[in-house]
């Protein structure tokens, strides 16, 4: 982007500076743009995750809205309970958001999330995905991608299973809206949150959020890494409406997965054969996604 270009996003801030996130963390960026779209009438539920540190210790807070901290597995069920309480009070003008990492979404909180999705509870669930349990020591999660180093998949014993496809899981619940987002594309992120804010029922966001300590990357490369993830199609941007209608945003540039891997040391153990295998998996998934959306491979 031209550095003189201005983003079409409101300047209003509902997020104080001076937070506790690591340098280069994507999670604060996710929340900052989310809050610009949803506004002050929002209650945020945070389970155990990096954001429970970023938000700050009581009575201090980096957020200018009400926050409820809850147990690791209960982000969705707590948000559902708050929504029910608001409904009994006739308060339908408040957004209830569950904000969780990939561990609390893909693994530990999946049961509560599935229950809320099956009931189509009127909440927004946001998963900022840094692809491992980062604030407890960089352990593998089911969101960790094939080939990645973590402290529980060290050295040549990298993760040899594919990342769980959380959007397909949520789409199978036939919820009104599911979308991917990236910190590298703030306007896309802002517009998707604005769109979701006009809907009712369970709306789900899966947002790509780089983690320099866990990915062994430079702190000032986070946005570049997120952009490369979309350009390489490892992390496509798309939306799913009612579990059936797919809209895919084709990247403005295409690069091989090796370019994405080259700026993170967590993939440094991969051989050329491994990289070729991952490229094949990424290409096949991209073609499957295009087929679901009724799009052609050409731009």
CSV table of C-alpha atoms in Angstrom, one decimal:
chain,number,residue,atom,x,y,z
A,1,UNK,CA,0.0,0.0,0.0
A,2,UNK,CA,1.2,3.5,-0.8
A,3,UNK,CA,2.2,5.1,2.6
A,4,UNK,CA,0.3,8.2,1.6
A,5,UNK,CA,-3.0,6.3,1.2
A,6,UNK,CA,-5.5,6.6,4.0
A,7,UNK,CA,-7.6,3.7,5.2
A,8,UNK,CA,-11.3,4.2,5.2
A,9,UNK,CA,-11.7,3.3,8.9
A,10,UNK,CA,-13.0,5.6,11.7
A,11,UNK,CA,-10.4,7.2,13.9
A,12,UNK,CA,-12.4,6.6,17.1
A,13,UNK,CA,-10.4,4.4,19.5
A,14,UNK,CA,-12.0,2.1,22.1
A,15,UNK,CA,-8.6,0.6,22.9
A,16,UNK,CA,-6.1,2.3,25.2
A,17,UNK,CA,-2.4,2.4,24.3
A,18,UNK,CA,0.2,0.9,26.7
A,19,UNK,CA,-1.1,-2.7,26.6
A,20,UNK,CA,0.7,-5.8,27.7
A,21,UNK,CA,1.1,-7.6,24.3
A,22,UNK,CA,4.5,-8.6,22.9
A,23,UNK,CA,6.0,-6.4,20.2
A,24,UNK,CA,4.7,-7.4,16.8
A,25,UNK,CA,1.7,-9.3,18.3
A,26,UNK,CA,-1.3,-9.4,15.9
A,27,UNK,CA,-4.0,-9.9,18.6
A,28,UNK,CA,-4.2,-6.2,19.7
A,29,UNK,CA,-4.7,-5.2,16.0
A,30,UNK,CA,-7.6,-7.6,15.7
A,31,UNK,CA,-9.4,-6.2,18.7
A,32,UNK,CA,-8.6,-2.6,17.7
A,33,UNK,CA,-10.3,-2.8,14.3
A,34,UNK,CA,-13.1,-5.0,15.8
A,35,UNK,CA,-14.0,-2.3,18.3
A,36,UNK,CA,-14.0,0.4,15.7
A,37,UNK,CA,-16.7,-1.6,13.8
A,38,UNK,CA,-18.8,-2.7,16.8
A,39,UNK,CA,-18.7,0.4,18.9
A,40,UNK,CA,-19.0,1.2,22.6
A,41,UNK,CA,-22.2,-0.9,23.2
A,42,UNK,CA,-20.2,-4.1,23.4
A,43,UNK,CA,-19.4,-6.7,26.1
A,44,UNK,CA,-16.3,-8.8,25.6
A,45,UNK,CA,-15.8,-12.3,27.1
A,46,UNK,CA,-12.2,-13.4,27.4
A,47,UNK,CA,-11.1,-16.9,28.3
A,48,UNK,CA,-7.6,-17.9,29.2
A,49,UNK,CA,-5.5,-16.8,26.3
A,50,UNK,CA,-2.9,-14.1,25.4
A,51,UNK,CA,-5.7,-11.5,25.5
A,52,UNK,CA,-6.3,-12.2,29.2
A,53,UNK,CA,-2.7,-10.8,29.7
A,54,UNK,CA,-3.0,-8.0,27.0
A,55,UNK,CA,-6.2,-6.7,28.7
A,56,UNK,CA,-4.2,-5.9,31.9
A,57,UNK,CA,-4.8,-6.7,35.6
A,58,UNK,CA,-7.9,-5.6,37.5
A,59,UNK,CA,-8.8,-2.7,38.0
A,60,UNK,CA,-6.9,-1.6,34.9
A,61,UNK,CA,-8.0,-2.3,31.4
A,62,UNK,CA,-6.9,-1.5,27.9
A,63,UNK,CA,-10.5,-1.7,26.6
A,64,UNK,CA,-13.1,1.0,27.0
A,65,UNK,CA,-16.0,-1.5,27.2
A,66,UNK,CA,-17.1,-4.0,29.8
A,67,UNK,CA,-15.0,-7.2,29.9
A,68,UNK,CA,-15.8,-10.6,31.5
A,69,UNK,CA,-12.9,-13.0,32.1
A,70,UNK,CA,-13.9,-16.7,32.2
A,71,UNK,CA,-12.4,-20.2,32.2
A,72,UNK,CA,-10.6,-21.6,29.2
A,73,UNK,CA,-13.4,-23.8,27.8
A,74,UNK,CA,-16.3,-21.4,28.5
A,75,UNK,CA,-16.0,-18.4,26.2
A,76,UNK,CA,-19.0,-19.3,24.0
A,77,UNK,CA,-21.2,-20.5,26.9
A,78,UNK,CA,-20.5,-17.4,29.0
A,79,UNK,CA,-21.3,-15.1,26.0
A,80,UNK,CA,-24.5,-17.1,25.5
A,81,UNK,CA,-25.4,-16.6,29.1
A,82,UNK,CA,-24.8,-12.9,29.0
A,83,UNK,CA,-26.9,-12.6,25.8
A,84,UNK,CA,-29.8,-14.4,27.6
A,85,UNK,CA,-29.5,-12.1,30.6
A,86,UNK,CA,-29.6,-9.0,28.3
A,87,UNK,CA,-32.6,-10.5,26.5
A,88,UNK,CA,-34.6,-10.8,29.7
A,89,UNK,CA,-33.8,-7.1,30.4
A,90,UNK,CA,-35.0,-6.1,26.9
A,91,UNK,CA,-31.5,-5.0,26.0
A,92,UNK,CA,-31.0,-6.0,22.3
A,93,UNK,CA,-28.8,-3.1,21.4
A,94,UNK,CA,-25.6,-4.5,22.9
A,95,UNK,CA,-23.1,-6.7,21.0
A,96,UNK,CA,-21.8,-9.7,23.0
A,97,UNK,CA,-18.4,-10.9,21.8
A,98,UNK,CA,-16.3,-13.9,22.8
A,99,UNK,CA,-12.6,-13.2,22.1
A,100,UNK,CA,-10.4,-16.3,22.2
A,101,UNK,CA,-7.2,-17.7,20.9
A,102,UNK,CA,-6.9,-20.9,18.8
A,103,UNK,CA,-6.4,-23.1,21.9
A,104,UNK,CA,-9.6,-22.0,23.4
A,105,UNK,CA,-11.5,-22.3,20.1
A,106,UNK,CA,-10.1,-25.2,18.1
A,107,UNK,CA,-9.4,-27.4,21.1
A,108,UNK,CA,-10.6,-26.7,24.7
A,109,UNK,CA,-13.6,-24.4,23.9
A,110,UNK,CA,-14.9,-26.3,20.8
A,111,UNK,CA,-17.7,-28.1,22.7
A,112,UNK,CA,-19.2,-24.9,24.0
A,113,UNK,CA,-18.7,-23.1,20.7
A,114,UNK,CA,-20.5,-26.0,18.9
A,115,UNK,CA,-23.4,-25.8,21.3
A,116,UNK,CA,-23.8,-22.1,20.8
A,117,UNK,CA,-23.6,-22.5,17.1
A,118,UNK,CA,-26.2,-25.4,17.1
A,119,UNK,CA,-28.6,-23.1,19.1
A,120,UNK,CA,-27.6,-20.2,16.8
A,121,UNK,CA,-27.1,-18.0,19.9
A,122,UNK,CA,-27.0,-14.3,19.1
A,123,UNK,CA,-23.3,-13.7,19.8
A,124,UNK,CA,-20.1,-12.8,17.8
A,125,UNK,CA,-17.3,-15.3,18.3
A,126,UNK,CA,-13.8,-14.1,17.4
A,127,UNK,CA,-10.8,-16.4,17.2
A,128,UNK,CA,-7.4,-14.7,16.8
A,129,UNK,CA,-5.3,-17.5,15.6
A,130,UNK,CA,-1.5,-17.5,16.4
A,131,UNK,CA,-1.4,-21.2,15.7
A,132,UNK,CA,-0.2,-22.6,19.1
A,133,UNK,CA,-0.6,-22.2,22.9
A,134,UNK,CA,1.7,-19.1,22.9
A,135,UNK,CA,1.4,-17.6,26.4
A,136,UNK,CA,2.0,-21.0,28.2
A,137,UNK,CA,5.1,-22.0,26.2
A,138,UNK,CA,4.4,-22.4,22.5
A,139,UNK,CA,2.8,-25.8,22.7
A,140,UNK,CA,1.2,-27.4,19.6
A,141,UNK,CA,-2.6,-26.8,19.1
A,142,UNK,CA,-4.9,-28.3,16.5
A,143,UNK,CA,-4.5,-25.0,14.7
A,144,UNK,CA,-0.7,-25.4,14.4
A,145,UNK,CA,0.0,-26.0,10.6
A,146,UNK,CA,1.7,-29.0,9.1
A,147,UNK,CA,5.4,-28.6,9.3
A,148,UNK,CA,5.6,-26.1,12.1
A,149,UNK,CA,8.1,-26.2,15.0
A,150,UNK,CA,6.7,-25.9,18.5
A,151,UNK,CA,8.1,-26.8,21.9
A,152,UNK,CA,6.0,-30.0,21.8
A,153,UNK,CA,6.9,-30.7,18.1
A,154,UNK,CA,10.6,-29.8,18.2
A,155,UNK,CA,13.3,-30.1,15.6
A,156,UNK,CA,12.8,-32.6,12.9
A,157,UNK,CA,9.7,-33.9,14.8
A,158,UNK,CA,7.6,-31.0,13.5
A,159,UNK,CA,3.8,-31.3,13.4
A,160,UNK,CA,2.8,-33.9,10.8
A,161,UNK,CA,-0.9,-33.4,10.8
A,162,UNK,CA,-2.8,-30.7,8.9
A,163,UNK,CA,-4.4,-27.7,10.6
A,164,UNK,CA,-8.0,-28.2,11.7
A,165,UNK,CA,-10.4,-26.5,9.2
A,166,UNK,CA,-12.4,-24.4,11.8
A,167,UNK,CA,-14.4,-22.5,9.2
A,168,UNK,CA,-15.7,-25.7,7.6
A,169,UNK,CA,-16.6,-27.0,11.0
A,170,UNK,CA,-18.6,-23.8,11.7
A,171,UNK,CA,-20.1,-23.7,8.3
A,172,UNK,CA,-21.4,-27.2,8.9
A,173,UNK,CA,-23.5,-25.8,11.8
A,174,UNK,CA,-25.3,-23.6,9.2
A,175,UNK,CA,-24.7,-20.4,11.2
A,176,UNK,CA,-25.6,-17.1,9.4
A,177,UNK,CA,-22.0,-15.9,8.9
A,178,UNK,CA,-18.5,-17.2,9.1
A,179,UNK,CA,-15.5,-15.3,7.8
A,180,UNK,CA,-11.7,-15.3,7.7
A,181,UNK,CA,-9.7,-12.1,8.3
A,182,UNK,CA,-6.1,-11.0,8.5
A,183,UNK,CA,-4.3,-8.2,10.4
A,184,UNK,CA,-2.7,-7.4,7.0
A,185,UNK,CA,-6.0,-6.3,5.6
A,186,UNK,CA,-7.6,-3.9,8.1
A,187,UNK,CA,-10.3,-2.5,5.8
A,188,UNK,CA,-11.5,-6.0,4.9
A,189,UNK,CA,-11.5,-6.8,8.6
A,190,UNK,CA,-13.4,-3.7,9.5
A,191,UNK,CA,-16.0,-4.2,6.7
A,192,UNK,CA,-16.6,-7.8,7.7
A,193,UNK,CA,-17.2,-6.8,11.4
A,194,UNK,CA,-19.6,-4.0,10.2
A,195,UNK,CA,-21.5,-6.6,8.1
A,196,UNK,CA,-21.7,-9.1,11.0
A,197,UNK,CA,-22.9,-6.3,13.4
A,198,UNK,CA,-26.1,-6.0,11.3
A,199,UNK,CA,-26.9,-9.8,11.5
A,200,UNK,CA,-28.4,-11.9,14.3
A,201,UNK,CA,-27.5,-15.4,15.3
A,202,UNK,CA,-24.0,-16.7,15.8
A,203,UNK,CA,-21.3,-15.0,13.7
A,204,UNK,CA,-17.8,-16.5,13.6
A,205,UNK,CA,-14.5,-14.9,12.8
A,206,UNK,CA,-11.2,-16.7,12.2
A,207,UNK,CA,-8.5,-14.1,12.1
A,208,UNK,CA,-4.8,-14.7,11.2
A,209,UNK,CA,-2.6,-13.2,14.0
A,210,UNK,CA,1.2,-13.5,13.8
A,211,UNK,CA,3.2,-14.2,17.0
A,212,UNK,CA,6.9,-13.2,16.8
A,213,UNK,CA,8.1,-15.3,19.9
A,214,UNK,CA,6.3,-18.4,18.7
A,215,UNK,CA,7.0,-18.1,15.0
A,216,UNK,CA,10.6,-17.0,15.6
A,217,UNK,CA,10.1,-14.0,13.3
A,218,UNK,CA,11.2,-10.4,13.5
A,219,UNK,CA,8.7,-8.1,15.4
A,220,UNK,CA,8.5,-5.7,12.5
A,221,UNK,CA,7.6,-8.5,10.0
A,222,UNK,CA,4.2,-9.4,11.4
A,223,UNK,CA,2.1,-7.6,8.8
A,224,UNK,CA,4.4,-8.8,6.0
A,225,UNK,CA,4.0,-12.4,7.2
A,226,UNK,CA,0.2,-12.1,7.4
A,227,UNK,CA,0.2,-10.6,3.8
A,228,UNK,CA,2.4,-13.4,2.6
A,229,UNK,CA,0.1,-16.0,4.1
A,230,UNK,CA,-2.8,-14.7,2.0
A,231,UNK,CA,-0.6,-14.3,-1.1
A,232,UNK,CA,0.6,-17.9,-0.8
A,233,UNK,CA,-3.0,-19.1,-0.3
A,234,UNK,CA,-2.0,-20.7,3.0
A,235,UNK,CA,-4.5,-18.4,4.6
A,236,UNK,CA,-7.3,-17.4,2.1
A,237,UNK,CA,-9.7,-14.6,2.8
A,238,UNK,CA,-13.4,-15.7,2.3
A,239,UNK,CA,-16.9,-15.6,3.8
A,240,UNK,CA,-19.6,-18.2,4.2
A,241,UNK,CA,-23.2,-17.3,4.5
A,242,UNK,CA,-25.7,-19.8,6.1
A,243,UNK,CA,-23.1,-22.6,5.6
A,244,UNK,CA,-23.7,-22.7,1.9
A,245,UNK,CA,-22.8,-19.6,0.0
A,246,UNK,CA,-19.0,-19.0,-0.3
A,247,UNK,CA,-17.4,-15.7,-1.4
A,248,UNK,CA,-13.6,-15.9,-1.9
A,249,UNK,CA,-11.3,-12.9,-2.2
A,250,UNK,CA,-8.5,-13.7,-4.6
A,251,UNK,CA,-5.1,-12.3,-3.6
A,252,UNK,CA,-3.7,-9.4,-5.4
A,253,UNK,CA,-0.5,-11.2,-5.8
A,254,UNK,CA,0.5,-14.9,-5.8
A,255,UNK,CA,3.7,-16.4,-4.3
A,256,UNK,CA,4.9,-19.9,-3.4
A,257,UNK,CA,4.6,-21.2,0.2
A,258,UNK,CA,8.4,-21.2,0.4
A,259,UNK,CA,8.4,-17.4,0.4
A,260,UNK,CA,6.0,-17.4,3.3
A,261,UNK,CA,8.2,-20.0,5.2
A,262,UNK,CA,11.4,-18.1,4.5
A,263,UNK,CA,10.6,-15.2,7.0
A,264,UNK,CA,9.8,-17.5,9.9
A,265,UNK,CA,12.3,-19.9,11.6
A,266,UNK,CA,9.6,-22.2,12.8
A,267,UNK,CA,9.6,-23.9,9.4
A,268,UNK,CA,13.4,-24.0,9.1
A,269,UNK,CA,13.5,-27.8,9.5
A,270,UNK,CA,11.5,-28.4,6.3
A,271,UNK,CA,13.2,-30.2,3.4
A,272,UNK,CA,12.4,-29.3,-0.3
A,273,UNK,CA,10.3,-32.5,-0.4
A,274,UNK,CA,8.3,-31.3,2.7
A,275,UNK,CA,7.8,-27.9,1.2
A,276,UNK,CA,6.6,-29.4,-2.1
A,277,UNK,CA,4.1,-31.6,-0.2
A,278,UNK,CA,2.7,-28.6,1.6
A,279,UNK,CA,2.5,-26.6,-1.6
A,280,UNK,CA,0.4,-29.5,-3.1
A,281,UNK,CA,-1.9,-29.5,-0.1
A,282,UNK,CA,-2.4,-25.7,-0.3
A,283,UNK,CA,-3.1,-25.8,-4.0
A,284,UNK,CA,-5.7,-28.6,-3.6
A,285,UNK,CA,-7.4,-26.7,-0.8
A,286,UNK,CA,-7.5,-23.5,-2.8
A,287,UNK,CA,-9.0,-25.2,-5.8
A,288,UNK,CA,-11.6,-26.8,-3.5
A,289,UNK,CA,-12.5,-23.4,-2.1
A,290,UNK,CA,-12.8,-21.9,-5.5
A,291,UNK,CA,-15.2,-24.7,-6.5
A,292,UNK,CA,-17.3,-24.1,-3.4
A,293,UNK,CA,-17.6,-20.4,-4.4
A,294,UNK,CA,-18.3,-21.1,-8.0
A,295,UNK,CA,-15.1,-19.1,-9.0
A,296,UNK,CA,-12.5,-19.9,-11.7
A,297,UNK,CA,-8.7,-20.0,-10.9
A,298,UNK,CA,-8.2,-17.0,-13.2
A,299,UNK,CA,-8.3,-13.5,-11.7
